[in-house]
Amino acid sequence: MKLHTRLASVPYLLWVVVFTIIPLLLIIVFAFTGTDGGFTIENISAVGRYTDVIMKSIWLAAIATGVSLFLGYPLAYIISRHSARQQNVSLMLIMLPMWMSFLLRTFAWMTLLEKTGVINRLLGLAGLGPFELINTSGAVVLGMVYNYLPFMILPLHSVMVKIDASVIEAAQDLGASPLRVFFKVVLPLSMPGISSGITMVFVPAVSTFIISRMLGGGSNLMIGDLIDMQFLGNAYNPHLGSAISLVLMVIILLCMSIMNQFDDDVDVEGVLR
Amino acid sequence: MKDVLIDLRDLVVEYDGERVLNGLSLQIRDKEFVTFLGPSGCGKTTTLRIIGGFIEPVSGDVFFDGKRINSLPPYKRAVNTVFQRYALFPHLNVYENVAFGLKVKRLPEKEVHSRVEEMLEMVGLRGYERRGVAQLSGGQQQRVAIARALVNTPRVLLLDEPLGALDLKLRKEMQTELKRYQQQMEITFIYVTHDQEEALTMSDRVIVMRDGEIQQEGTPQDIYNEPINAFVADFIGESNIIDGVMLHDFLVEFAGVRFDCVDKGFGEMQLVDVVVRPEDIRVVSPGEGKLTGVVESVIFKGVHYEIMVDAHGYHWKIHSTLPQEVGSFIGMTVAPGDIQIMHRMEAGE
């Protein structure tokens, strides 16, 4: 039995070594070497020049995550209180856009938001506009929320389904008004869902480059765009690109450990079923 | 009645067009231990949830202490519930679970502390304050659920089959405990169960329900000794239910034999159900009793033997402290006072 499990894990181990560990090591090596191949911390210190881009990326991703949470939380809760069949239908509708290409969906937003796009033309009929919709930070946040909202709703939903209706009734029974039931029971019990939802939205949002390029124009550069330029663009410098990637990774790791800290707090209070 | 606390009038509840409660009316007195007893789907839990405020009746009224509370939400009612599967808060420890209701009422921290500790003392969970509820055994979770409800000193405690998930020994212990809490705290207990033994042990009054209607209400003794119909007789304790004909007052014929009885007022030549408790059949020598039959099986039940006898076209269940030989002939007699006559239930009921 033991041998079998060990054998079965071999393909996965190989996969991880070849496609995760070795590339990771390569990135670290690239980040700390110059074009001549010698050790240097120049690349890392050069990342400092892009502080405002990094801050803006974090800021936009944070806003998008916040909006997703704000929109997704009530929706996930409402869905979780319905019958199993209704839940399946609702979840399928939420995932439906994901069956289409990510690029196509973002292109669609371009045609909607353009100066001569659908929204501006409709507003024009009412004598309004045209408004500057595309190539703004708002458009980038919109694109992120649109694309990543399902990643917020799904983990929230899967945690909320496990909240027993009788626990909510018990809180009401003990004198808690609907608002207090929410803050004292529903919210703490859905904390694990919130933290994994935030991670699932924030991580891809902070590192995206397609959304910012297509909807943000030149003025809304994000970390992802920087990295892209270093590897595939005119600025070609894989050493700097690796250094930026490394910094991004550290940022994400920091964010996740903060979220996990939050999770641990919930666990100490009582074990979730 | 002066001390009526809860007055239910003509309650009707429907789910998807199906009647769950069918014009139920009931009064519950202050400090009473009342049990709703019946098979699943009889409407007992629905009635409890109406009192708790979780269901609003389609028609009919709920009065609490003289006030109509039909649509008063649960959190505004002076009622607390012990839920079927305890429904403890998984993110809170034992202390915080019990303190929940008091903290919601924003009582001073000191009072909360002393009342919670007092309650944990009563249910025997001192020293478990910091435990997560998932780490507790079923019996301990049960006690937390009871403490969490009782700490609020409600006027009424609703208990929805609270002992269902416990093993027999623990269940017996908890029955005594619950009765003790009720007497100690002088709180009205409304208890829902399908276990007749539980109902008889603890209650001041038992309400036997079926298909959304009350079949009979009375003290455990009344219900057991004078069941109103064959359903109640069958549901409460064990019984032999036989078709009979009431020839005239004080004379009934069943199993082809005439018996003296103590019932009257049924009219002459009326079809009736005759109920005889297994412990009320006396075994005598063959030929001496009114009935004679062959012993089919004998099972040892601890205090008594359960003997099945084939006689006069019926299978009779007898509880006797003496065993009989399987296959032997025995005689049986029943005293007139132990024969219960009830109106025949209509077909399909």
GROMACS .gro file of N, CA, C and O in nm, chain B residues 62-123:
model
  248
  335VAL      N    1  -5.159   3.249   1.744
  335VAL     CA    2  -5.071   3.206   1.851
  335VAL      C    3  -5.071   3.316   1.957
  335VAL      O    4  -5.037   3.431   1.928
  336PHE      N    5  -5.113   3.282   2.077
  336PHE     CA    6  -5.110   3.378   2.186
  336PHE      C    7  -5.005   3.337   2.287
  336PHE      O    8  -4.995   3.220   2.323
  337PHE      N    9  -4.926   3.435   2.328
  337PHE     CA   10  -4.826   3.409   2.430
  337PHE      C   11  -4.851   3.507   2.543
  337PHE      O   12  -4.843   3.627   2.522
  338ASP      N   13  -4.885   3.453   2.661
  338ASP     CA   14  -4.912   3.539   2.775
  338ASP      C   15  -5.018   3.643   2.741
  338ASP      O   16  -5.007   3.760   2.779
  339GLY      N   17  -5.118   3.601   2.663
  339GLY     CA   18  -5.230   3.690   2.631
  339GLY      C   19  -5.208   3.778   2.509
  339GLY      O   20  -5.301   3.843   2.464
  340LYS      N   21  -5.086   3.780   2.455
  340LYS     CA   22  -5.061   3.865   2.338
  340LYS      C   23  -5.050   3.780   2.212
  340LYS      O   24  -4.990   3.672   2.214
  341ARG      N   25  -5.106   3.831   2.104
  341ARG     CA   26  -5.098   3.760   1.978
  341ARG      C   27  -4.959   3.780   1.918
  341ARG      O   28  -4.914   3.892   1.899
  342ILE      N   29  -4.890   3.670   1.888
  342ILE     CA   30  -4.751   3.682   1.843
  342ILE      C   31  -4.727   3.612   1.710
  342ILE      O   32  -4.614   3.575   1.678
  343ASN      N   33  -4.832   3.595   1.631
  343ASN     CA   34  -4.820   3.521   1.504
  343ASN      C   35  -4.694   3.552   1.425
  343ASN      O   36  -4.626   3.463   1.377
  344SER      N   37  -4.666   3.684   1.403
  344SER     CA   38  -4.555   3.718   1.315
  344SER      C   39  -4.439   3.782   1.390
  344SER      O   40  -4.354   3.845   1.330
  345LEU      N   41  -4.434   3.763   1.521
  345LEU     CA   42  -4.321   3.812   1.598
  345LEU      C   43  -4.197   3.727   1.565
  345LEU      O   44  -4.202   3.605   1.575
  346PRO      N   45  -4.087   3.790   1.522
  346PRO     CA   46  -3.970   3.709   1.485
  346PRO      C   47  -3.910   3.639   1.607
  346PRO      O   48  -3.928   3.684   1.720
  347PRO      N   49  -3.838   3.527   1.583
  347PRO     CA   50  -3.786   3.445   1.693
  347PRO      C   51  -3.704   3.524   1.795
  347PRO      O   52  -3.714   3.499   1.914
  348TYR      N   53  -3.625   3.622   1.745
  348TYR     CA   54  -3.534   3.689   1.839
  348TYR      C   55  -3.605   3.783   1.934
  348TYR      O   56  -3.544   3.837   2.024
  349LYS      N   57  -3.736   3.803   1.913
  349LYS     CA   58  -3.810   3.888   2.005
  349LYS      C   59  -3.898   3.806   2.099
  349LYS      O   60  -3.978   3.862   2.173
  350ARG      N   61  -3.886   3.674   2.097
  350ARG     CA   62  -3.972   3.590   2.179
  350ARG      C   63  -3.900   3.544   2.306
  350ARG      O   64  -3.780   3.519   2.303
  351ALA      N   65  -3.976   3.531   2.414
  351ALA     CA   66  -3.920   3.487   2.542
  351ALA      C   67  -3.916   3.334   2.546
  351ALA      O   68  -3.957   3.271   2.642
  352VAL      N   69  -3.866   3.278   2.435
  352VAL     CA   70  -3.866   3.134   2.417
  352VAL      C   71  -3.728   3.095   2.368
  352VAL      O   72  -3.668   3.165   2.289
  353ASN      N   73  -3.674   2.985   2.418
  353ASN     CA   74  -3.548   2.935   2.364
  353ASN      C   75  -3.563   2.790   2.324
  353ASN      O   76  -3.651   2.720   2.373
  354THR      N   77  -3.476   2.746   2.234
  354THR     CA   78  -3.491   2.615   2.175
  354THR      C   79  -3.365   2.530   2.190
  354THR      O   80  -3.254   2.583   2.177
  355VAL      N   81  -3.385   2.402   2.219
  355VAL     CA   82  -3.276   2.306   2.208
  355VAL      C   83  -3.302   2.230   2.079
  355VAL      O   84  -3.403   2.161   2.066
  356PHE      N   85  -3.212   2.249   1.981
  356PHE     CA   86  -3.239   2.196   1.848
  356PHE      C   87  -3.204   2.048   1.839
  356PHE      O   88  -3.123   1.996   1.916
  357GLN      N   89  -3.263   1.986   1.737
  357GLN     CA   90  -3.251   1.843   1.722
  357GLN      C   91  -3.105   1.796   1.715
  357GLN      O   92  -3.066   1.703   1.783
  358ARG      N   93  -3.026   1.864   1.631
  358ARG     CA   94  -2.884   1.825   1.625
  358ARG      C   95  -2.799   1.934   1.692
  358ARG      O   96  -2.692   1.968   1.647
  359TYR      N   97  -2.851   1.988   1.799
  359TYR     CA   98  -2.784   2.083   1.889
  359TYR      C   99  -2.757   2.219   1.826
  359TYR      O  100  -2.770   2.320   1.891
  360ALA      N  101  -2.714   2.222   1.698
  360ALA     CA  102  -2.689   2.350   1.630
  360ALA      C  103  -2.598   2.441   1.712
  360ALA      O  104  -2.624   2.560   1.726
  361LEU      N  105  -2.491   2.386   1.767
  361LEU     CA  106  -2.395   2.470   1.840
  361LEU      C  107  -2.315   2.553   1.740
  361LEU      O  108  -2.303   2.517   1.624
  362PHE      N  109  -2.262   2.666   1.787
  362PHE     CA  110  -2.182   2.751   1.699
  362PHE      C  111  -2.042   2.692   1.687
  362PHE      O  112  -1.967   2.691   1.784
  363PRO      N  113  -2.006   2.644   1.568
  363PRO     CA  114  -1.878   2.572   1.555
  363PRO      C  115  -1.757   2.663   1.573
  363PRO      O  116  -1.649   2.615   1.601
  364HIS      N  117  -1.776   2.796   1.557
  364HIS     CA  118  -1.660   2.886   1.568
  364HIS      C  119  -1.641   2.937   1.710
  364HIS      O  120  -1.550   3.015   1.735
  365LEU      N  121  -1.724   2.894   1.802
  365LEU     CA  122  -1.713   2.941   1.940
  365LEU      C  123  -1.686   2.824   2.034
  365LEU      O  124  -1.727   2.711   2.006
  366ASN      N  125  -1.618   2.852   2.146
  366ASN     CA  126  -1.595   2.745   2.242
  366ASN      C  127  -1.716   2.730   2.334
  366ASN      O  128  -1.818   2.798   2.316
  367VAL      N  129  -1.706   2.639   2.429
  367VAL     CA  130  -1.820   2.607   2.514
  367VAL      C  131  -1.871   2.732   2.586
  367VAL      O  132  -1.991   2.763   2.583
  368TYR      N  133  -1.778   2.805   2.646
  368TYR     CA  134  -1.818   2.926   2.720
  368TYR      C  135  -1.890   3.025   2.629
  368TYR      O  136  -1.997   3.075   2.661
  369GLU      N  137  -1.831   3.051   2.513
  369GLU     CA  138  -1.888   3.152   2.423
  369GLU      C  139  -2.023   3.108   2.368
  369GLU      O  140  -2.111   3.190   2.344
  370ASN      N  141  -2.037   2.975   2.347
  370ASN     CA  142  -2.167   2.924   2.303
  370ASN      C  143  -2.275   2.956   2.407
  370ASN      O  144  -2.381   3.007   2.373
  371VAL      N  145  -2.244   2.924   2.532
  371VAL     CA  146  -2.343   2.943   2.637
  371VAL      C  147  -2.368   3.093   2.660
  371VAL      O  148  -2.480   3.135   2.686
  372ALA      N  149  -2.263   3.174   2.643
  372ALA     CA  150  -2.275   3.317   2.671
  372ALA      C  151  -2.345   3.393   2.557
  372ALA      O  152  -2.383   3.509   2.575
  373PHE      N  153  -2.364   3.327   2.444
  373PHE     CA  154  -2.412   3.397   2.323
  373PHE      C  155  -2.537   3.482   2.348
  373PHE      O  156  -2.540   3.602   2.320
  374GLY      N  157  -2.639   3.418   2.403
  374GLY     CA  158  -2.766   3.489   2.423
  374GLY      C  159  -2.753   3.608   2.517
  374GLY      O  160  -2.814   3.713   2.496
  375LEU      N  161  -2.671   3.591   2.623
  375LEU     CA  162  -2.656   3.699   2.721
  375LEU      C  163  -2.577   3.814   2.661
  375LEU      O  164  -2.606   3.930   2.685
  376LYS      N  165  -2.476   3.781   2.579
  376LYS     CA  166  -2.397   3.887   2.516
  376LYS      C  167  -2.480   3.964   2.415
  376LYS      O  168  -2.465   4.086   2.401
  377VAL      N  169  -2.566   3.891   2.344
  377VAL     CA  170  -2.654   3.958   2.248
  377VAL      C  171  -2.743   4.059   2.321
  377VAL      O  172  -2.773   4.166   2.271
  378LYS      N  173  -2.782   4.024   2.443
  378LYS     CA  174  -2.865   4.117   2.521
  378LYS      C  175  -2.782   4.226   2.587
  378LYS      O  176  -2.834   4.308   2.661
  379ARG      N  177  -2.651   4.225   2.561
  379ARG     CA  178  -2.558   4.327   2.612
  379ARG      C  179  -2.560   4.338   2.765
  379ARG      O  180  -2.560   4.447   2.821
  380LEU      N  181  -2.565   4.223   2.830
  380LEU     CA  182  -2.556   4.224   2.977
  380LEU      C  183  -2.411   4.253   3.015
  380LEU      O  184  -2.319   4.225   2.939
  381PRO      N  185  -2.390   4.308   3.135
  381PRO     CA  186  -2.252   4.336   3.178
  381PRO      C  187  -2.170   4.206   3.185
  381PRO      O  188  -2.222   4.101   3.225
  382GLU      N  189  -2.044   4.220   3.146
  382GLU     CA  190  -1.953   4.105   3.135
  382GLU      C  191  -1.953   4.020   3.263
  382GLU      O  192  -1.949   3.898   3.259
  383LYS      N  193  -1.961   4.088   3.377
  383LYS     CA  194  -1.954   4.017   3.506
  383LYS      C  195  -2.075   3.926   3.525
  383LYS      O  196  -2.062   3.812   3.569
  384GLU      N  197  -2.192   3.979   3.491
  384GLU     CA  198  -2.314   3.901   3.506
  384GLU      C  199  -2.313   3.783   3.408
  384GLU      O  200  -2.351   3.672   3.443
  385VAL      N  201  -2.269   3.811   3.286
  385VAL     CA  202  -2.259   3.704   3.186
  385VAL      C  203  -2.174   3.592   3.243
  385VAL      O  204  -2.213   3.475   3.242
  386HIS      N  205  -2.058   3.631   3.296
  386HIS     CA  206  -1.964   3.531   3.346
  386HIS      C  207  -2.027   3.445   3.455
  386HIS      O  208  -2.024   3.323   3.450
  387SER      N  209  -2.089   3.510   3.554
  387SER     CA  210  -2.140   3.433   3.667
  387SER      C  211  -2.256   3.344   3.624
  387SER      O  212  -2.269   3.230   3.669
  388ARG      N  213  -2.340   3.395   3.533
  388ARG     CA  214  -2.454   3.312   3.490
  388ARG      C  215  -2.409   3.194   3.405
  388ARG      O  216  -2.463   3.084   3.415
  389VAL      N  217  -2.309   3.217   3.318
  389VAL     CA  218  -2.258   3.108   3.235
  389VAL      C  219  -2.195   3.000   3.323
  389VAL      O  220  -2.222   2.880   3.306
  390GLU      N  221  -2.114   3.044   3.420
  390GLU     CA  222  -2.047   2.948   3.507
  390GLU      C  223  -2.149   2.867   3.588
  390GLU      O  224  -2.136   2.746   3.604
  391GLU      N  225  -2.251   2.937   3.635
  391GLU     CA  226  -2.356   2.871   3.712
  391GLU      C  227  -2.425   2.764   3.628
  391GLU      O  228  -2.451   2.652   3.673
  392MET      N  229  -2.452   2.800   3.503
  392MET     CA  230  -2.521   2.708   3.414
  392MET      C  231  -2.433   2.588   3.379
  392MET      O  232  -2.479   2.474   3.376
  393LEU      N  233  -2.305   2.614   3.354
  393LEU     CA  234  -2.213   2.504   3.323
  393LEU      C  235  -2.200   2.410   3.442
  393LEU      O  236  -2.189   2.289   3.427
  394GLU      N  237  -2.205   2.468   3.561
  394GLU     CA  238  -2.204   2.389   3.684
  394GLU      C  239  -2.325   2.295   3.686
  394GLU      O  240  -2.314   2.176   3.711
  395MET      N  241  -2.442   2.351   3.653
  395MET     CA  242  -2.564   2.274   3.660
  395MET      C  243  -2.563   2.156   3.563
  395MET      O  244  -2.607   2.047   3.596
  396VAL      N  245  -2.509   2.178   3.443
  396VAL     CA  246  -2.509   2.069   3.345
  396VAL      C  247  -2.381   1.986   3.354
  396VAL      O  248  -2.357   1.898   3.272
   0.00000   0.00000   0.00000
